[in-house]
PDB file of C-alpha atoms in Angstrom:
ATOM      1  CA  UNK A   1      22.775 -43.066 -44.958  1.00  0.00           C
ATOM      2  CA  UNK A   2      23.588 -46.212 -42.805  1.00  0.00           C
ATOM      3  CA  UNK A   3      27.273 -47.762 -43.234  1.00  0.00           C
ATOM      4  CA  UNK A   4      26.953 -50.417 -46.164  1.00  0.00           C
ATOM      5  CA  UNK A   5      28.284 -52.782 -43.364  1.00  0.00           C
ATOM      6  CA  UNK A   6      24.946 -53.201 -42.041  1.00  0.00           C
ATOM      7  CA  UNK A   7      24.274 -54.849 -44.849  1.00  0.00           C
ATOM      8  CA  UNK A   8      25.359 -58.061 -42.984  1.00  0.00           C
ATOM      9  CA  UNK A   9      22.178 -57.876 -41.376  1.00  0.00           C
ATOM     10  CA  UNK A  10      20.352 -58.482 -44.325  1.00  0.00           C
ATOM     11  CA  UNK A  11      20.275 -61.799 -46.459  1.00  0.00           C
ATOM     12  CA  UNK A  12      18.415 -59.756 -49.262  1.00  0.00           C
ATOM     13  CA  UNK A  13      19.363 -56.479 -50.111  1.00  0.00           C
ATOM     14  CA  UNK A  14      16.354 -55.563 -52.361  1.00  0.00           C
ATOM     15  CA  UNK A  15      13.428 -58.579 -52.674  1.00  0.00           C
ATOM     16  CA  UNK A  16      10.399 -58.661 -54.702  1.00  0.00           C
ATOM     17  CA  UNK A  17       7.747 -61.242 -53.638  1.00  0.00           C
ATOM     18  CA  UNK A  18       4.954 -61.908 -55.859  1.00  0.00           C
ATOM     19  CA  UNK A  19       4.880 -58.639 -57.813  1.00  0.00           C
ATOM     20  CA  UNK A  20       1.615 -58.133 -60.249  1.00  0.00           C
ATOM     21  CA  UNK A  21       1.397 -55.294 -61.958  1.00  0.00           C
ATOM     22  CA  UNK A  22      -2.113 -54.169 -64.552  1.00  0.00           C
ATOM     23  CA  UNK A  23      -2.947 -51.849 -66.444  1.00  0.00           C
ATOM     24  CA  UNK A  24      -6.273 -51.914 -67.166  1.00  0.00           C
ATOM     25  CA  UNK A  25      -6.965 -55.689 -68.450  1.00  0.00           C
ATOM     26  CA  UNK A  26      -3.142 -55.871 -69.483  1.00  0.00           C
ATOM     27  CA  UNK A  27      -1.247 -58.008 -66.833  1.00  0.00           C
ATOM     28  CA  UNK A  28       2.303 -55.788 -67.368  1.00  0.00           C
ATOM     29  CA  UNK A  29       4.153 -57.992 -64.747  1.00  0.00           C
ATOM     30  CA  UNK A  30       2.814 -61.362 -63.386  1.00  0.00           C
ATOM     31  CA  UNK A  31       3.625 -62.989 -59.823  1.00  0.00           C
ATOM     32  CA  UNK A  32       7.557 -61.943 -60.203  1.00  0.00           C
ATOM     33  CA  UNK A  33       9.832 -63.150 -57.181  1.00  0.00           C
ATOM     34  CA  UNK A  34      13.628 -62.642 -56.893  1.00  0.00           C
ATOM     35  CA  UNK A  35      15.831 -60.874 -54.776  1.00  0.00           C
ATOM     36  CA  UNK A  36      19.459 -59.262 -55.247  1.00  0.00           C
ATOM     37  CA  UNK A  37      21.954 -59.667 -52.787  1.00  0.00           C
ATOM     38  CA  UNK A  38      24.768 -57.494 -51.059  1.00  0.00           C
ATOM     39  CA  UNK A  39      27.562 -57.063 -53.813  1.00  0.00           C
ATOM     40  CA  UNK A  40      25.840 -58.651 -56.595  1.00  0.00           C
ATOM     41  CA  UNK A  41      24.680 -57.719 -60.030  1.00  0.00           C
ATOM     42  CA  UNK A  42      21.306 -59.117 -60.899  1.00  0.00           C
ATOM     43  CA  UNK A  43      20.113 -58.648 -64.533  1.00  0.00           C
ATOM     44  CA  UNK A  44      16.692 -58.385 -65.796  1.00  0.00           C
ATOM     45  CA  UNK A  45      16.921 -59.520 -69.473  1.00  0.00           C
ATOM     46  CA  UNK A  46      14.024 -59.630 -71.914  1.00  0.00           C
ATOM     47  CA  UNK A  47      12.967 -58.239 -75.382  1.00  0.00           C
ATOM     48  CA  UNK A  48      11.132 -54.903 -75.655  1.00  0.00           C
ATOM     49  CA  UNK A  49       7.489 -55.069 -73.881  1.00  0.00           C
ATOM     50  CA  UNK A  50       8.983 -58.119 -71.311  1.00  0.00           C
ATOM     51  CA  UNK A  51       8.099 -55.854 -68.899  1.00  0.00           C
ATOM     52  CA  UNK A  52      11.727 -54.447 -67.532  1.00  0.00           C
ATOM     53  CA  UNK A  53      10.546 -51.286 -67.229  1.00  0.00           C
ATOM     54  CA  UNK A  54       7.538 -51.757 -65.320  1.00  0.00           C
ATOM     55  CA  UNK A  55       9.185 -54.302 -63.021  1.00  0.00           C
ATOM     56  CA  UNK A  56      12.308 -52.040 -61.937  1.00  0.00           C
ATOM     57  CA  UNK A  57       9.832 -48.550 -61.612  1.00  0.00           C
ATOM     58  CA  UNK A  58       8.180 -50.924 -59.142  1.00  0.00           C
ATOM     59  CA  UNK A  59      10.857 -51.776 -57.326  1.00  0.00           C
ATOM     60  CA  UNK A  60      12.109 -48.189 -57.559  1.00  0.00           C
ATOM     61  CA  UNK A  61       8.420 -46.832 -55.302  1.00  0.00           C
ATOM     62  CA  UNK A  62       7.978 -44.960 -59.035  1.00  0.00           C
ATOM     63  CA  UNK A  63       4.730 -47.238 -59.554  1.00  0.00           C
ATOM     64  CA  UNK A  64       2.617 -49.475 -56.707  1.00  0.00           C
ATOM     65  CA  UNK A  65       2.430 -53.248 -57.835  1.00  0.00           C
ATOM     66  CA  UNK A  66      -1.427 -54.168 -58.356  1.00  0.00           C
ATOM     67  CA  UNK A  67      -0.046 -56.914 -55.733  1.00  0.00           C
ATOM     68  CA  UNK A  68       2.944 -58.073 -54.063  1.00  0.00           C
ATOM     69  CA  UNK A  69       5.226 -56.585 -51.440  1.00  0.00           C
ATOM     70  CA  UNK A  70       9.082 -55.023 -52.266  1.00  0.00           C
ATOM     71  CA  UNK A  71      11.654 -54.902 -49.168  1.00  0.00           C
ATOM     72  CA  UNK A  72      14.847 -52.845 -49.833  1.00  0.00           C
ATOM     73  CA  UNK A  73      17.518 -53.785 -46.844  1.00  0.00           C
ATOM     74  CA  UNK A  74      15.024 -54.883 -44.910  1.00  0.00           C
ATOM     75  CA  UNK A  75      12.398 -51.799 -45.659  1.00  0.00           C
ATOM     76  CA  UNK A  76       9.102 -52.287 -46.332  1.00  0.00           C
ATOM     77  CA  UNK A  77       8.716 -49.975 -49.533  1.00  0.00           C
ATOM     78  CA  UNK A  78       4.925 -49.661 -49.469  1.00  0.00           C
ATOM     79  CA  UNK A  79       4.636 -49.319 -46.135  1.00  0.00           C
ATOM     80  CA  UNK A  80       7.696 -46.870 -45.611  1.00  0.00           C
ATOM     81  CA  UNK A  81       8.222 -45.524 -48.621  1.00  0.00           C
ATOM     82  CA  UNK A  82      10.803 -42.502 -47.968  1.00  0.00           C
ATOM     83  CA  UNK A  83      13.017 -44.674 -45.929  1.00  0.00           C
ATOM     84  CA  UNK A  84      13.442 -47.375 -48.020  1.00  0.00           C
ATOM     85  CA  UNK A  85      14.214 -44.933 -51.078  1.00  0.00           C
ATOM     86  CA  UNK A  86      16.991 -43.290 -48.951  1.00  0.00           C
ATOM     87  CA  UNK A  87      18.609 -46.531 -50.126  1.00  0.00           C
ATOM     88  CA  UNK A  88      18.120 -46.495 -53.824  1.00  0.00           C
ATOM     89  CA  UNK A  89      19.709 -45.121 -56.608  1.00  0.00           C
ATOM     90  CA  UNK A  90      17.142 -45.065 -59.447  1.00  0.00           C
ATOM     91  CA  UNK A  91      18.259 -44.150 -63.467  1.00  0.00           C
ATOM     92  CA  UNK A  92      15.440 -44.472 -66.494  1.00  0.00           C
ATOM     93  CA  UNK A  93      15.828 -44.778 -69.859  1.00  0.00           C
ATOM     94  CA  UNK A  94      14.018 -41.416 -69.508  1.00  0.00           C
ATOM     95  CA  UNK A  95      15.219 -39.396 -66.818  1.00  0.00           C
ATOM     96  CA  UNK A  96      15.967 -36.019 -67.744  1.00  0.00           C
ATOM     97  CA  UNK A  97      18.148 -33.373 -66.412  1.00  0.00           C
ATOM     98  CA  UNK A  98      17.960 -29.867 -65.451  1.00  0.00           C
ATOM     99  CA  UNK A  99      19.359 -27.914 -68.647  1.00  0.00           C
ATOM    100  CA  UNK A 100      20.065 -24.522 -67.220  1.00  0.00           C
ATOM    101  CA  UNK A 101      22.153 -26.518 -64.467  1.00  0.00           C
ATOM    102  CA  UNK A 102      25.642 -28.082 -64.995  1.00  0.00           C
ATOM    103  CA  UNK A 103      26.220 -31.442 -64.020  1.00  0.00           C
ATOM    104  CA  UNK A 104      28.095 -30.079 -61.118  1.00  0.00           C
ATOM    105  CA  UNK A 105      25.441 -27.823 -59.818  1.00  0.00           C
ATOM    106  CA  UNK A 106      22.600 -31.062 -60.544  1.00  0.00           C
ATOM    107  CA  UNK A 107      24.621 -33.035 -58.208  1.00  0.00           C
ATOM    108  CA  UNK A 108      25.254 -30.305 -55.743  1.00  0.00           C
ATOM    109  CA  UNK A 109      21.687 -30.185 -55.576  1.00  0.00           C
ATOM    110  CA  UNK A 110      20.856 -34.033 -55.301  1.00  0.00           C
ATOM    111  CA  UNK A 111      23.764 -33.875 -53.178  1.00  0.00           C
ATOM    112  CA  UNK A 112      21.312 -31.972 -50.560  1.00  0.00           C
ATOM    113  CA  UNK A 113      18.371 -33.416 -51.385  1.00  0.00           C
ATOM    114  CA  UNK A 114      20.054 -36.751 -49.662  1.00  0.00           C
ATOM    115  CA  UNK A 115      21.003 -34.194 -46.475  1.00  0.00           C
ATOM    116  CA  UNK A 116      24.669 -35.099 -47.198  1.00  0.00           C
ATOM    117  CA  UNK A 117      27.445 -32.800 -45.656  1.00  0.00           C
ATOM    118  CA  UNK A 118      29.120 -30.302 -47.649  1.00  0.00           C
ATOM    119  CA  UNK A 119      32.478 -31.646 -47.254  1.00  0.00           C
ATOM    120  CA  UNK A 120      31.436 -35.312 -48.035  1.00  0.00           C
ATOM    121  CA  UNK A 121      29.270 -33.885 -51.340  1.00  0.00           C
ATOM    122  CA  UNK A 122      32.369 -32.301 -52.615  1.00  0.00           C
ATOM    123  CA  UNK A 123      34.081 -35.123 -52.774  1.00  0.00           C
ATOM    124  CA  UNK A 124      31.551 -37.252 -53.935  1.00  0.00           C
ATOM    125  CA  UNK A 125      30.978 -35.018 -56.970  1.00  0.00           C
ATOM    126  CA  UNK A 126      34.792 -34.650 -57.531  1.00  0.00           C
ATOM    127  CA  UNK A 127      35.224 -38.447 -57.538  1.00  0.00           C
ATOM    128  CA  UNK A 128      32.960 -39.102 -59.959  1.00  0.00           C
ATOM    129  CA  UNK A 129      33.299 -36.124 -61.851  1.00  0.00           C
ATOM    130  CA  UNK A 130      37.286 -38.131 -62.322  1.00  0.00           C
ATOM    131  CA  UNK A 131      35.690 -41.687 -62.848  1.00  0.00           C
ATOM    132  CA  UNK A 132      33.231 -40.414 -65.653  1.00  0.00           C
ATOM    133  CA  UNK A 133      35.694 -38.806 -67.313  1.00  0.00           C
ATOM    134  CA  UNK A 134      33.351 -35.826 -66.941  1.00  0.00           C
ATOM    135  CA  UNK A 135      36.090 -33.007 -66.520  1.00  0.00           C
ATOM    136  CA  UNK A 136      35.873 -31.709 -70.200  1.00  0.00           C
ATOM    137  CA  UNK A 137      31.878 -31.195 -69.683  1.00  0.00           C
ATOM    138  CA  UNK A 138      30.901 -30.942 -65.711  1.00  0.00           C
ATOM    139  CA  UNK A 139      30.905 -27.205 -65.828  1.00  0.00           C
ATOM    140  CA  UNK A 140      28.887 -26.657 -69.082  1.00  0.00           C
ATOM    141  CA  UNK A 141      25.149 -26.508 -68.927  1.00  0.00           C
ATOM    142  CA  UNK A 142      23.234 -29.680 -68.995  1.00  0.00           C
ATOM    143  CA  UNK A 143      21.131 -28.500 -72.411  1.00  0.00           C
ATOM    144  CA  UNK A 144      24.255 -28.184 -74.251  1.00  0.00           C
ATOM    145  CA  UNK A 145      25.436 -32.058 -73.289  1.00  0.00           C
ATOM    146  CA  UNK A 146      25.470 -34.857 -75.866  1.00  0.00           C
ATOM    147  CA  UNK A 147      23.161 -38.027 -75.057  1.00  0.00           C
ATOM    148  CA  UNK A 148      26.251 -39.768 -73.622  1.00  0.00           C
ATOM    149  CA  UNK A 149      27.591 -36.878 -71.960  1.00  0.00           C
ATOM    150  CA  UNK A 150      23.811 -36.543 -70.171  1.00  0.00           C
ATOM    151  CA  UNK A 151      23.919 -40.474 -69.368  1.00  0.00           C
ATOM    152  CA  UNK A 152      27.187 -39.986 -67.613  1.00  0.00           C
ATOM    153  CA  UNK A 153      26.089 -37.103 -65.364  1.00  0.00           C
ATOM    154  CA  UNK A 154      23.044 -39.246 -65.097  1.00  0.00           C
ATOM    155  CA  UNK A 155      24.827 -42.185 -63.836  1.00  0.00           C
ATOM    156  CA  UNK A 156      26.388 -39.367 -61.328  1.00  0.00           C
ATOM    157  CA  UNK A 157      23.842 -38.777 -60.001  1.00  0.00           C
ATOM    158  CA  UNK A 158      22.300 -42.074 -59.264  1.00  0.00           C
ATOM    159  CA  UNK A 159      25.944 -42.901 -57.660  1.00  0.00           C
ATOM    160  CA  UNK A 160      25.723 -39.846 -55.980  1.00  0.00           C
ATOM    161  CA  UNK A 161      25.027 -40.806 -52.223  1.00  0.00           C
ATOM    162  CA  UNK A 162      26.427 -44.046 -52.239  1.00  0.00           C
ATOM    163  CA  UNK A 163      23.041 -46.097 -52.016  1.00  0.00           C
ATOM    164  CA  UNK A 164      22.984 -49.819 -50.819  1.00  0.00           C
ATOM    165  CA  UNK A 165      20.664 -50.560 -54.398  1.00  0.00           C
ATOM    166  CA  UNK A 166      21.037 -49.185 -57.426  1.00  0.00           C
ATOM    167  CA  UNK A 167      18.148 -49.533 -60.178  1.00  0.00           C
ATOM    168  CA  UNK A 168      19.082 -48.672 -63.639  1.00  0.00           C
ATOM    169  CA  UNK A 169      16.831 -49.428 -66.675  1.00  0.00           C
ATOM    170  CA  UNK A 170      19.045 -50.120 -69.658  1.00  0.00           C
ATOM    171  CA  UNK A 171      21.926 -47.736 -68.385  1.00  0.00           C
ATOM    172  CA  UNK A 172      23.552 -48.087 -72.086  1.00  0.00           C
ATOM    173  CA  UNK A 173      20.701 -47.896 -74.555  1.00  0.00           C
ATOM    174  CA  UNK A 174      21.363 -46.372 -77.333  1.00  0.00           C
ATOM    175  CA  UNK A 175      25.121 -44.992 -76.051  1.00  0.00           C
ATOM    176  CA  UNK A 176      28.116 -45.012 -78.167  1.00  0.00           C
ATOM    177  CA  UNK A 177      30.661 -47.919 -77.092  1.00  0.00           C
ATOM    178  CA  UNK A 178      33.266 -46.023 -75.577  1.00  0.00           C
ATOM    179  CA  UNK A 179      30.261 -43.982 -72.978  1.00  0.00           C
ATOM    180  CA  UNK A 180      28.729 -47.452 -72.937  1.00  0.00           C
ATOM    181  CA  UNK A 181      32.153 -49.123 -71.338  1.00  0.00           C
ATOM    182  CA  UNK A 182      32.248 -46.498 -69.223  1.00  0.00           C
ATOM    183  CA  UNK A 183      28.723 -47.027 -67.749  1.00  0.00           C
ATOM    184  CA  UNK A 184      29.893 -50.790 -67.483  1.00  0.00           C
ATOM    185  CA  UNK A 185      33.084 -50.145 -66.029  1.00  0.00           C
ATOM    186  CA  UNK A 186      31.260 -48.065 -63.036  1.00  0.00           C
ATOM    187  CA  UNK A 187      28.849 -50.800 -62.683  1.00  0.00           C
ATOM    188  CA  UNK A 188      31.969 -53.320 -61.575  1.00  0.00           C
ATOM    189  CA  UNK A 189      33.434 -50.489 -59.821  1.00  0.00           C
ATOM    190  CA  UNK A 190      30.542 -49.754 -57.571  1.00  0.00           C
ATOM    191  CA  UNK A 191      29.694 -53.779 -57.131  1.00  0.00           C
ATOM    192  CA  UNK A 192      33.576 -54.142 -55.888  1.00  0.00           C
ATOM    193  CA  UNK A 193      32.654 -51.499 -53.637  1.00  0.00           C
ATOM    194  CA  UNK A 194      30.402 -53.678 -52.222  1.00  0.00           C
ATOM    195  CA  UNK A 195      26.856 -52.424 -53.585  1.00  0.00           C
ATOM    196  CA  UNK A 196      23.946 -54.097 -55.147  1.00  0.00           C
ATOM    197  CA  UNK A 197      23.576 -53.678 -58.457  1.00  0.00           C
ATOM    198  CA  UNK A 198      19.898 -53.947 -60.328  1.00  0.00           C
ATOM    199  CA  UNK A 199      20.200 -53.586 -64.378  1.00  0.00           C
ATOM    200  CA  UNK A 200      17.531 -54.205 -67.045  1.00  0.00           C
ATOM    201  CA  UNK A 201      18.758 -55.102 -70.507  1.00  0.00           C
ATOM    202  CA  UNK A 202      18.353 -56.526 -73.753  1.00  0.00           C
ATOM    203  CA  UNK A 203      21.985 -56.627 -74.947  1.00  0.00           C
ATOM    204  CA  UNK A 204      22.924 -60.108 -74.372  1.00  0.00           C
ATOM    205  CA  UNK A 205      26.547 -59.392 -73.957  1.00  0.00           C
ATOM    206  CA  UNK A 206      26.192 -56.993 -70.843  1.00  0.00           C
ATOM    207  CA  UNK A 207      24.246 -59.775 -69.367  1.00  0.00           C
ATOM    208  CA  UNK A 208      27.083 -62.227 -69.564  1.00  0.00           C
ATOM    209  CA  UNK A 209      29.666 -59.762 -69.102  1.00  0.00           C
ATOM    210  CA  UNK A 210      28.489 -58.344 -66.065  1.00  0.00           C
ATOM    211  CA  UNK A 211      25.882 -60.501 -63.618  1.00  0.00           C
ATOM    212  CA  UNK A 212      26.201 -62.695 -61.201  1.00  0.00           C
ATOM    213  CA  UNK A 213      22.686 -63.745 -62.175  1.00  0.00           C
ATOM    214  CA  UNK A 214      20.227 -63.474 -64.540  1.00  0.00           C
ATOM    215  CA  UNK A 215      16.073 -62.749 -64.496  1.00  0.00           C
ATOM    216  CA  UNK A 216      14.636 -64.169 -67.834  1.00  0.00           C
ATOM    217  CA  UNK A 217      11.771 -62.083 -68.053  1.00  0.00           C
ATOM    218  CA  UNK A 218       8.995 -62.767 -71.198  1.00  0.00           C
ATOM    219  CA  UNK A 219       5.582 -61.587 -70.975  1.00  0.00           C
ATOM    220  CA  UNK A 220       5.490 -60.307 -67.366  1.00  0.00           C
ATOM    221  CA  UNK A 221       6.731 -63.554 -65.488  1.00  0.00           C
ATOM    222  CA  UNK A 222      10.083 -64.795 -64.956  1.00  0.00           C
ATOM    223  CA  UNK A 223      10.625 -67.798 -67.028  1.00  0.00           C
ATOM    224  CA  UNK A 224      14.203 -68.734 -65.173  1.00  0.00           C
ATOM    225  CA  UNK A 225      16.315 -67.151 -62.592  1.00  0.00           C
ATOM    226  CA  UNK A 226      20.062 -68.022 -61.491  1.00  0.00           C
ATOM    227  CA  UNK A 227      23.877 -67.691 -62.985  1.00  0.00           C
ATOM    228  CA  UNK A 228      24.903 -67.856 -66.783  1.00  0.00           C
ATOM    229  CA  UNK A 229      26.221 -71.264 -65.983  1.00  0.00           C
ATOM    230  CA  UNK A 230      22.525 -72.492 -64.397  1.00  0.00           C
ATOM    231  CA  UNK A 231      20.787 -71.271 -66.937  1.00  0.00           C
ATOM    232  CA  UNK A 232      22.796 -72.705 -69.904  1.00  0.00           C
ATOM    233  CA  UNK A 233      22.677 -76.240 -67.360  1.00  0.00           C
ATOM    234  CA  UNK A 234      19.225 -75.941 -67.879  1.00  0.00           C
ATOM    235  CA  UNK A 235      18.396 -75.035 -70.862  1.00  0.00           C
ATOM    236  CA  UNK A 236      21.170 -77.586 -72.629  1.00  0.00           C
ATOM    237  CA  UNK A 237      22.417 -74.525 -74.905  1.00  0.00           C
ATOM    238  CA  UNK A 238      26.097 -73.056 -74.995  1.00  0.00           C
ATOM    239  CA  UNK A 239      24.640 -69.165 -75.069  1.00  0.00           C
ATOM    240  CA  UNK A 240      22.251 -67.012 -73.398  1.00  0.00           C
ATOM    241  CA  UNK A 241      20.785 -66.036 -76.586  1.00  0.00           C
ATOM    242  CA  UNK A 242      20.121 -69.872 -77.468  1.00  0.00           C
ATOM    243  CA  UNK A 243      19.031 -70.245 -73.812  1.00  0.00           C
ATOM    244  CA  UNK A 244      16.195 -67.538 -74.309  1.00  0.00           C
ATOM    245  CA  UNK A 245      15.437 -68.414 -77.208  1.00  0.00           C
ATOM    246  CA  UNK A 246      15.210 -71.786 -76.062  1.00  0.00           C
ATOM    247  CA  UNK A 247      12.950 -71.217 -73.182  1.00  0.00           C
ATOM    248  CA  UNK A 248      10.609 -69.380 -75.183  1.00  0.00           C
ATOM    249  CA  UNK A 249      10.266 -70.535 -78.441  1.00  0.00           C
ATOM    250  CA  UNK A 250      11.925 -68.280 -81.375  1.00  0.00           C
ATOM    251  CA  UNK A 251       8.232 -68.097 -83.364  1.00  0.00           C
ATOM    252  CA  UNK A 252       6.313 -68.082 -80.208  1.00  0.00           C
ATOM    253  CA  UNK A 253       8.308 -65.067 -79.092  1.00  0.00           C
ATOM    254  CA  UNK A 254       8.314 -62.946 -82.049  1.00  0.00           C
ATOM    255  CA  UNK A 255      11.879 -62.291 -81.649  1.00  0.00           C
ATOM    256  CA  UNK A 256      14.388 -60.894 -83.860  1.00  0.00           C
ATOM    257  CA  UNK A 257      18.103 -61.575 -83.066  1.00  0.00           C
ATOM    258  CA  UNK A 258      20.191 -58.140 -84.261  1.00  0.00           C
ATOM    259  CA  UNK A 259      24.462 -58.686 -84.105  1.00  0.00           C
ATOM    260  CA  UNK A 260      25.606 -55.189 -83.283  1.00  0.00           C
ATOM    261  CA  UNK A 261      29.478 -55.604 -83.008  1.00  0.00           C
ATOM    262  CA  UNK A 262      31.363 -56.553 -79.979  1.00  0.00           C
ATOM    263  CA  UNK A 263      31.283 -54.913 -76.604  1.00  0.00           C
ATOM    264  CA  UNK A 264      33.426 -55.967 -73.255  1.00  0.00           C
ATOM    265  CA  UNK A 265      34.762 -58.709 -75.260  1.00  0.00           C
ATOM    266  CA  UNK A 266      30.853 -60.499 -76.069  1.00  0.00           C
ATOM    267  CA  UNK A 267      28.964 -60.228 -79.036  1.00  0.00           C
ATOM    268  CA  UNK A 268      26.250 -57.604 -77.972  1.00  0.00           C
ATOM    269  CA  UNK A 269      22.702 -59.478 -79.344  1.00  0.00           C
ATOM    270  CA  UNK A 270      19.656 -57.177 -78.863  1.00  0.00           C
ATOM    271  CA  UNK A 271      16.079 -58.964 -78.318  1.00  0.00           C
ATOM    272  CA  UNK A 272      13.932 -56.774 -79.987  1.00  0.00           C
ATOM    273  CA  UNK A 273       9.846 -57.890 -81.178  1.00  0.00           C
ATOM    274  CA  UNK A 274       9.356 -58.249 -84.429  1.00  0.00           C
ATOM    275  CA  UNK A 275       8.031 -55.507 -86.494  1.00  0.00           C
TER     276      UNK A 275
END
């Protein structure tokens, strides 16, 4: 892994230019540009079937765009694929864990998967082990771990080698709020540490909490791209909910807006389609 300092070098940590992605005579992701920066948090922010998913498994090397061309620090990712992913740190909604392993032994084994040293590895896993708050369950076996329990070795282990990017697709779905602040919490810690910091979402809250700027994504394109403060200059609303919603038409959209308490001090509003 190349010192994060070289990073300097590089105006665009991770950029996507003119992704397309089909599936079959379904346009998933249409002509999608943006880039994220050293030490920023970009979030990707849509309802359900935006295409979030698609978009950040692109930019991941987990799917090849129909079209378009993804750099991460300066790599071509189609072109050199295995290099360019030395840099990432990639969690799903879906990822699943070994269950015979505990997290300690998974991230021993990432751990040297990523060719790191011993001695570096061990205190990698012992750091984050203590930032997770993982003590009480990094010893147990994975298929015994509760969902948030699994999300926070998860998050381990996409923190693991220290990559310049990390990727996560809706890191806190469907977490309790305490394991959900502590997935936020590691977010800011790892962008103070200077990394870049990709995040899909619906939760309108995390999106203002958290980013430095925003991707509006409906229906596979990016309908507006910059800070909470451009977009609301914009659109002429005093939210990002009313923004979105703004942008897009509420009927048009098919969007239903859910309050589900507070979280980091913002009301958390899901975009979910409408049933």
């Amino acid at each position: 892994m190349e010192d994060p300092a070289h990073l300097g070098q590089h105006l665009h940590v991770l950029q996507a230019d003119h992704l397309w992605k089909r599936f079959g005579d379904i346009d998933a992701v249409c002509d999608l540009s943006f880039d994220v920066r050293p030490g920023e948090v970009v979030g990707v922010l849509g309802p359900n079937g935006a295409g979030k998913t698609t978009t950040l498994r692109m930019l991941a090397g987990i799917l090849t765009p129909t079209r378009g061309r993804v750099a991460i620090a300066g790599v071509d990712l189609g072109r050199n694929p295995l290099d360019a992913k030395r840099h990432i740190g990639f969690l799903s909604g879906d990822t699943q864990l070994y269950q015979r392993l505990t997290p300690r032994e998974m991230l021993a084994y990432f751990g040297r998967l990523y060719t790191m040293d011993e001695a570096r590895l061990s205190r990698r896993i012992d750091e984050l082990v203590e930032q997770l708050d993982m003590a009480d369950f990094a010893s147990r076996p994975c298929g015994t771990l509760s969902s948030g329990q699994k999300q926070r070795a998860n998050i381990a282990r996409a923190f693991l080698h220290e990559p310049d990017v990390l990727i996560l697709d809706e890191p806190t779905a469907a977490l309790d709020v305490v394991t959900g602040q502590f997935i936020v919490e590691s977010i800011r810690r790892e962008r103070a540490a200077g990394r870049s910091i990709l995040f899909s979402t619906h939760i309108m809250g995390e999106a203002e909490y958290l980013c430095d700027r925003i991707v509006l994504l409906h229906r596979g394109r990016a309908i507006d791209i910059g800070t909470l403060p451009e977009l609301l200059a914009r659109s002429g609303c005093a939210n990002l909910t009313d923004t979105f919603l703004r942008h897009v038409g509420q009927d048009n959209a098919g969007i239903r807006i859910q309050e589900s308490g507070i979280r980091s001090g913002n009301s958390s509003v899901h975009l979910n389609p409408e049933s």
